[in-house]
N, CA, C and O of each residue as an XYZ file, in Angstrom:
396
protein
N     -69.528      0.124    136.009
C     -68.513      0.500    136.959
C     -68.095     -0.735    137.744
O     -68.933     -1.484    138.246
N     -66.790     -0.931    137.839
C     -66.257     -2.120    138.487
C     -66.102     -1.877    139.986
O     -65.620     -0.821    140.395
N     -66.511     -2.856    140.813
C     -66.364     -2.662    142.263
C     -64.884     -2.663    142.654
O     -64.067     -3.384    142.081
N     -64.577     -1.849    143.629
C     -63.190     -1.776    144.086
C     -62.923     -2.923    145.051
O     -63.775     -3.295    145.858
N     -61.727     -3.467    144.948
C     -61.373     -4.562    145.857
C     -60.927     -3.964    147.184
O     -60.355     -2.875    147.220
N     -61.189     -4.673    148.266
C     -60.809     -4.147    149.576
C     -59.293     -4.082    149.719
O     -58.570     -4.962    149.251
N     -58.840     -3.050    150.358
C     -57.405     -2.894    150.589
C     -56.991     -3.741    151.785
O     -57.824     -4.077    152.627
N     -55.705     -4.088    151.866
C     -55.248     -4.863    153.026
C     -55.540     -4.165    154.345
O     -55.833     -4.823    155.343
N     -55.461     -2.831    154.359
C     -55.736     -2.095    155.599
C     -57.201     -2.237    156.009
O     -57.502     -2.413    157.190
N     -58.108     -2.162    155.039
C     -59.530     -2.293    155.388
C     -59.858     -3.719    155.816
O     -60.706     -3.929    156.683
N     -59.192     -4.696    155.213
C     -59.392     -6.088    155.631
C     -58.909     -6.273    157.056
O     -59.576     -6.919    157.865
N     -57.753     -5.708    157.364
C     -57.203     -5.830    158.718
C     -58.099     -5.124    159.741
O     -58.329     -5.652    160.830
N     -58.604     -3.938    159.398
C     -59.504     -3.219    160.302
C     -60.781     -4.007    160.538
O     -61.281     -4.057    161.661
N     -61.307     -4.617    159.498
C     -62.517     -5.428    159.641
C     -62.231     -6.623    160.546
O     -63.060     -6.968    161.388
N     -61.081     -7.255    160.386
C     -60.710     -8.399    161.223
C     -60.543     -7.977    162.676
O     -60.984     -8.685    163.581
N     -59.909     -6.827    162.908
C     -59.746     -6.333    164.278
C     -61.095     -6.024    164.912
O     -61.293     -6.252    166.105
N     -62.020     -5.507    164.113
C     -63.374     -5.236    164.614
C     -64.047     -6.543    165.023
O     -64.716     -6.593    166.055
N     -63.881     -7.593    164.235
C     -64.472     -8.890    164.565
C     -63.857     -9.464    165.842
O     -64.568    -10.033    166.670
N     -62.546     -9.317    166.003
C     -61.879     -9.804    167.213
C     -62.387     -9.035    168.429
O     -62.688     -9.632    169.463
N     -62.481     -7.716    168.308
C     -62.966     -6.897    169.418
C     -64.400     -7.282    169.784
O     -64.732     -7.380    170.965
N     -65.242     -7.498    168.787
C     -66.630     -7.876    169.039
C     -66.711     -9.242    169.730
O     -67.521     -9.427    170.639
N     -65.880    -10.197    169.306
C     -65.877    -11.528    169.928
C     -65.420    -11.450    171.379
O     -65.949    -12.160    172.234
N     -64.449    -10.600    171.663
C     -63.949    -10.472    173.032
C     -64.967     -9.812    173.949
O     -65.136    -10.236    175.093
N     -65.641     -8.787    173.465
C     -66.673     -8.124    174.276
C     -67.840     -9.074    174.524
O     -68.398     -9.103    175.621
N     -68.207     -9.847    173.513
C     -69.276    -10.823    173.665
C     -68.893    -11.867    174.719
O     -69.717    -12.238    175.555
N     -67.649    -12.336    174.679
C     -67.187    -13.295    175.674
C     -67.228    -12.694    177.075
O     -67.660    -13.354    178.020
N     -66.783    -11.454    177.214
C     -66.764    -10.813    178.530
C     -68.173    -10.677    179.101
O     -68.378    -10.877    180.299
N     -69.137    -10.340    178.261
C     -70.514    -10.224    178.761
C     -71.067    -11.598    179.126
O     -71.789    -11.725    180.115
N     -70.742    -12.623    178.349
C     -71.188    -13.979    178.683
C     -70.531    -14.461    179.971
O     -71.165    -15.161    180.760
N     -69.267    -14.096    180.198
C     -68.586    -14.490    181.435
C     -69.253    -13.848    182.650
O     -69.402    -14.492    183.688
N     -69.650    -12.600    182.527
C     -70.331    -11.924    183.628
C     -71.665    -12.603    183.942
O     -71.979    -12.835    185.110
N     -72.446    -12.922    182.919
C     -73.718    -13.609    183.125
C     -73.469    -14.981    183.752
O     -74.210    -15.395    184.644
N     -72.441    -15.684    183.299
C     -72.098    -16.994    183.865
C     -71.831    -16.886    185.364
O     -72.353    -17.672    186.155
N     -71.017    -15.908    185.744
C     -70.676    -15.748    187.163
C     -71.910    -15.412    187.984
O     -72.118    -15.993    189.050
N     -72.723    -14.493    187.510
C     -73.910    -14.083    188.275
C     -74.924    -15.218    188.417
O     -75.429    -15.468    189.512
N     -75.221    -15.903    187.316
C     -76.215    -16.975    187.367
C     -75.711    -18.131    188.217
O     -76.455    -18.666    189.040
N     -74.458    -18.520    188.029
C     -73.933    -19.640    188.804
C     -73.794    -19.298    190.279
O     -74.000    -20.163    191.131
N     -73.452    -18.068    190.595
C     -73.416    -17.656    192.005
C     -74.808    -17.778    192.616
O     -74.947    -18.224    193.755
N     -75.828    -17.390    191.875
C     -77.200    -17.517    192.358
C     -77.617    -18.967    192.545
O     -78.277    -19.304    193.528
N     -77.233    -19.832    191.601
C     -77.572    -21.246    191.724
C     -76.893    -21.890    192.928
O     -77.511    -22.660    193.663
N     -75.612    -21.565    193.123
C     -74.893    -22.132    194.270
C     -75.432    -21.581    195.588
O     -75.491    -22.303    196.584
N     -75.821    -20.320    195.600
C     -76.421    -19.739    196.799
C     -77.762    -20.416    197.100
O     -78.056    -20.728    198.254
N     -78.562    -20.638    196.074
C     -79.827    -21.333    196.244
C     -79.602    -22.736    196.797
O     -80.302    -23.167    197.713
N     -78.636    -23.440    196.245
C     -78.324    -24.777    196.735
C     -77.895    -24.740    198.205
O     -78.298    -25.587    199.003
N     -77.071    -23.742    198.549
C     -76.579    -23.649    199.929
C     -77.695    -23.307    200.914
O     -77.654    -23.738    202.066
N     -78.688    -22.539    200.471
C     -79.763    -22.122    201.366
C     -80.889    -23.145    201.488
O     -81.746    -23.015    202.363
N     -80.900    -24.149    200.634
C     -81.927    -25.187    200.686
C     -81.319    -26.458    201.278
O     -80.713    -27.248    200.554
N     -81.475    -26.658    202.576
C     -80.826    -27.818    203.210
C     -81.360    -29.159    202.717
O     -80.652    -30.163    202.794
N     -82.593    -29.199    202.215
C     -83.123    -30.472    201.738
C     -82.458    -30.914    200.432
O     -82.587    -32.073    200.036
N     -81.758    -30.013    199.767
C     -81.067    -30.391    198.530
C     -79.690    -30.991    198.803
O     -79.010    -31.427    197.874
N     -79.281    -31.018    200.053
C     -77.982    -31.580    200.405
C     -78.126    -33.074    200.703
O     -78.935    -33.476    201.539
N     -77.367    -33.849    200.041
C     -77.321    -35.282    200.307
C     -75.857    -35.679    200.408
O     -75.023    -35.193    199.644
N     -75.553    -36.533    201.322
C     -74.140    -36.876    201.538
C     -73.565    -37.690    200.391
O     -72.348    -37.695    200.202
N     -74.393    -38.375    199.625
C     -73.885    -39.263    198.589
C     -74.042    -38.719    197.174
O     -73.666    -39.385    196.209
N     -74.580    -37.549    197.047
C     -74.790    -36.989    195.722
C     -73.975    -35.720    195.548
O     -73.684    -35.005    196.507
N     -73.613    -35.462    194.296
C     -72.942    -34.208    193.987
C     -73.957    -33.076    194.061
O     -75.142    -33.299    193.811
N     -73.521    -31.876    194.397
C     -74.454    -30.741    194.395
C     -75.009    -30.533    192.978
O     -74.255    -30.580    192.006
N     -76.302    -30.307    192.859
C     -76.902    -30.177    191.539
C     -76.392    -28.999    190.716
O     -76.403    -29.099    189.489
N     -75.940    -27.873    191.315
C     -75.457    -26.785    190.454
C     -74.131    -27.099    189.759
O     -73.709    -26.364    188.866
N     -73.482    -28.174    190.161
C     -72.190    -28.481    189.551
C     -72.330    -28.772    188.062
O     -71.431    -28.462    187.281
N     -73.461    -29.370    187.665
C     -73.636    -29.714    186.254
C     -73.780    -28.463    185.387
O     -73.229    -28.393    184.288
N     -74.513    -27.497    185.882
C     -74.628    -26.231    185.147
C     -73.273    -25.542    185.068
O     -72.879    -25.056    184.008
N     -72.573    -25.500    186.175
C     -71.269    -24.837    186.211
C     -70.269    -25.527    185.285
O     -69.522    -24.860    184.570
N     -70.254    -26.851    185.298
C     -69.285    -27.579    184.471
C     -69.563    -27.447    182.980
O     -68.676    -27.076    182.212
N     -70.779    -27.746    182.571
C     -71.066    -27.736    181.137
C     -71.090    -26.322    180.552
O     -70.553    -26.089    179.469
N     -71.697    -25.402    181.248
C     -71.721    -24.018    180.779
C     -70.300    -23.451    180.832
O     -69.883    -22.726    179.929
N     -69.570    -23.781    181.880
C     -68.186    -23.323    181.997
C     -67.309    -23.849    180.883
O     -66.436    -23.134    180.392
N     -67.526    -25.091    180.476
C     -66.764    -25.664    179.363
C     -67.045    -24.900    178.072
O     -66.123    -24.560    177.329
N     -68.315    -24.636    177.812
C     -68.668    -23.851    176.621
C     -68.102    -22.447    176.674
O     -67.649    -21.916    175.660
N     -68.128    -21.846    177.847
C     -67.575    -20.503    178.008
C     -66.062    -20.512    177.805
O     -65.512    -19.584    177.212
N     -65.391    -21.544    178.289
C     -63.952    -21.655    178.097
C     -63.603    -21.775    176.613
O     -62.626    -21.184    176.153
N     -64.396    -22.532    175.873
C     -64.166    -22.641    174.426
C     -64.372    -21.291    173.735
O     -63.616    -20.925    172.835
N     -65.391    -20.563    174.159
C     -65.641    -19.243    173.578
C     -64.491    -18.295    173.895
O     -64.068    -17.523    173.035
N     -63.982    -18.350    175.129
C     -62.856    -17.502    175.507
C     -61.608    -17.851    174.738
O     -60.867    -16.961    174.319
N     -61.360    -19.143    174.545
C     -60.199    -19.566    173.768
C     -60.297    -19.049    172.340
O     -59.312    -18.569    171.778
N     -61.478    -19.149    171.759
C     -61.667    -18.663    170.391
C     -61.500    -17.146    170.306
O     -60.979    -16.635    169.314
N     -61.935    -16.429    171.332
C     -61.872    -14.962    171.299
C     -60.463    -14.435    171.540
O     -60.078    -13.418    170.962
N     -59.689    -15.114    172.387
C     -58.382    -14.596    172.771
C     -57.203    -15.358    172.178
O     -56.056    -14.939    172.339
N     -57.462    -16.449    171.508
C     -56.380    -17.253    170.952
C     -55.845    -16.636    169.665
O     -56.594    -16.064    168.873
N     -54.550    -16.762    169.474
C     -53.950    -16.317    168.218
C     -54.036    -17.425    167.164
O     -53.542    -17.258    166.048
N     -54.653    -18.539    167.509
C     -54.723    -19.678    166.609
C     -56.040    -19.763    165.853
O     -56.294    -20.742    165.151
N     -56.879    -18.742    165.992
C     -58.181    -18.838    165.339
C     -58.049    -18.677    163.831
O     -57.018    -18.224    163.332
N     -59.074    -19.041    163.130
C     -59.061    -19.098    161.671
C     -58.767    -17.744    161.034
O     -58.027    -17.670    160.054
N     -59.325    -16.697    161.568
C     -59.112    -15.367    160.983
C     -57.663    -14.920    161.059
O     -57.147    -14.329    160.110
N     -57.007    -15.193    162.168
C     -55.601    -14.821    162.308
C     -54.725    -15.627    161.351
O     -53.817    -15.081    160.725
N     -54.997    -16.915    161.241
C     -54.212    -17.742    160.317
C     -54.437    -17.295    158.885
O     -53.496    -17.254    158.093
N     -55.667    -16.960    158.546
C     -55.970    -16.470    157.207
C     -55.237    -15.169    156.937
O     -54.691    -14.981    155.850
N     -55.218    -14.269    157.908
C     -54.529    -12.992    157.749
C     -53.029    -13.205    157.530
O     -52.433    -12.576    156.656
N     -52.419    -14.093    158.323
C     -50.983    -14.361    158.165
C     -50.677    -14.965    156.796
O     -49.690    -14.602    156.156
N     -51.526    -15.884    156.354
C     -51.322    -16.497    155.045
C     -51.481    -15.468    153.935
O     -50.719    -15.474    152.968
N     -52.464    -14.587    154.067
C     -52.660    -13.521    153.092
C     -51.435    -12.619    153.011
O     -50.973    -12.282    151.921
N     -50.909    -12.225    154.182
C     -49.729    -11.361    154.195
C     -48.510    -12.074    153.618
O     -47.694    -11.446    152.943
N     -48.374    -13.371    153.870
C     -47.258    -14.135    153.312
C     -47.364    -14.183    151.793
O     -46.373    -13.983    151.091
N     -48.561    -14.446    151.288
C     -48.759    -14.474    149.834
C     -48.530    -13.106    149.210
O     -48.015    -13.006    148.096
N     -48.907    -12.068    149.915
C     -48.718    -10.711    149.414
C     -47.240    -10.392    149.276
O     -46.824     -9.810    148.274
N     -46.444    -10.764    150.266
C     -45.002    -10.493    150.192
C     -44.319    -11.375    149.142
O     -43.343    -10.941    148.529
N     -44.802    -12.589    148.921
C     -44.224    -13.443    147.889
C     -44.494    -12.922    146.490
O     -43.674    -13.101    145.590
N     -45.623    -12.289    146.303
C     -45.989    -11.816    144.969
C     -45.249    -10.555    144.569
O     -45.216    -10.200    143.391
N     -44.662     -9.883    145.526
C     -43.928     -8.639    145.194
C     -42.482     -8.869    145.023
O     -41.736     -7.931    144.744
């Protein structure tokens, strides 16, 4: 028995499921980012010995680097330029050319 090839509708549904999963994952990571960084900044603010006039606040490094990674994840989740969308458009273009 020969396996059936996936239909364009099932491929599109699978792609939409992947996009939805990536967006929910990003949203949960954003919430954790906000909560953890708020706690770090609060800790820094409540510890006066960690304040120095010539140094940057230590939580800035966590906020910057983690924030950069989170921004990349958000761009990938919400951008129309991701690989799956381009693949889908190319597939649909090839499908219309073949008919």
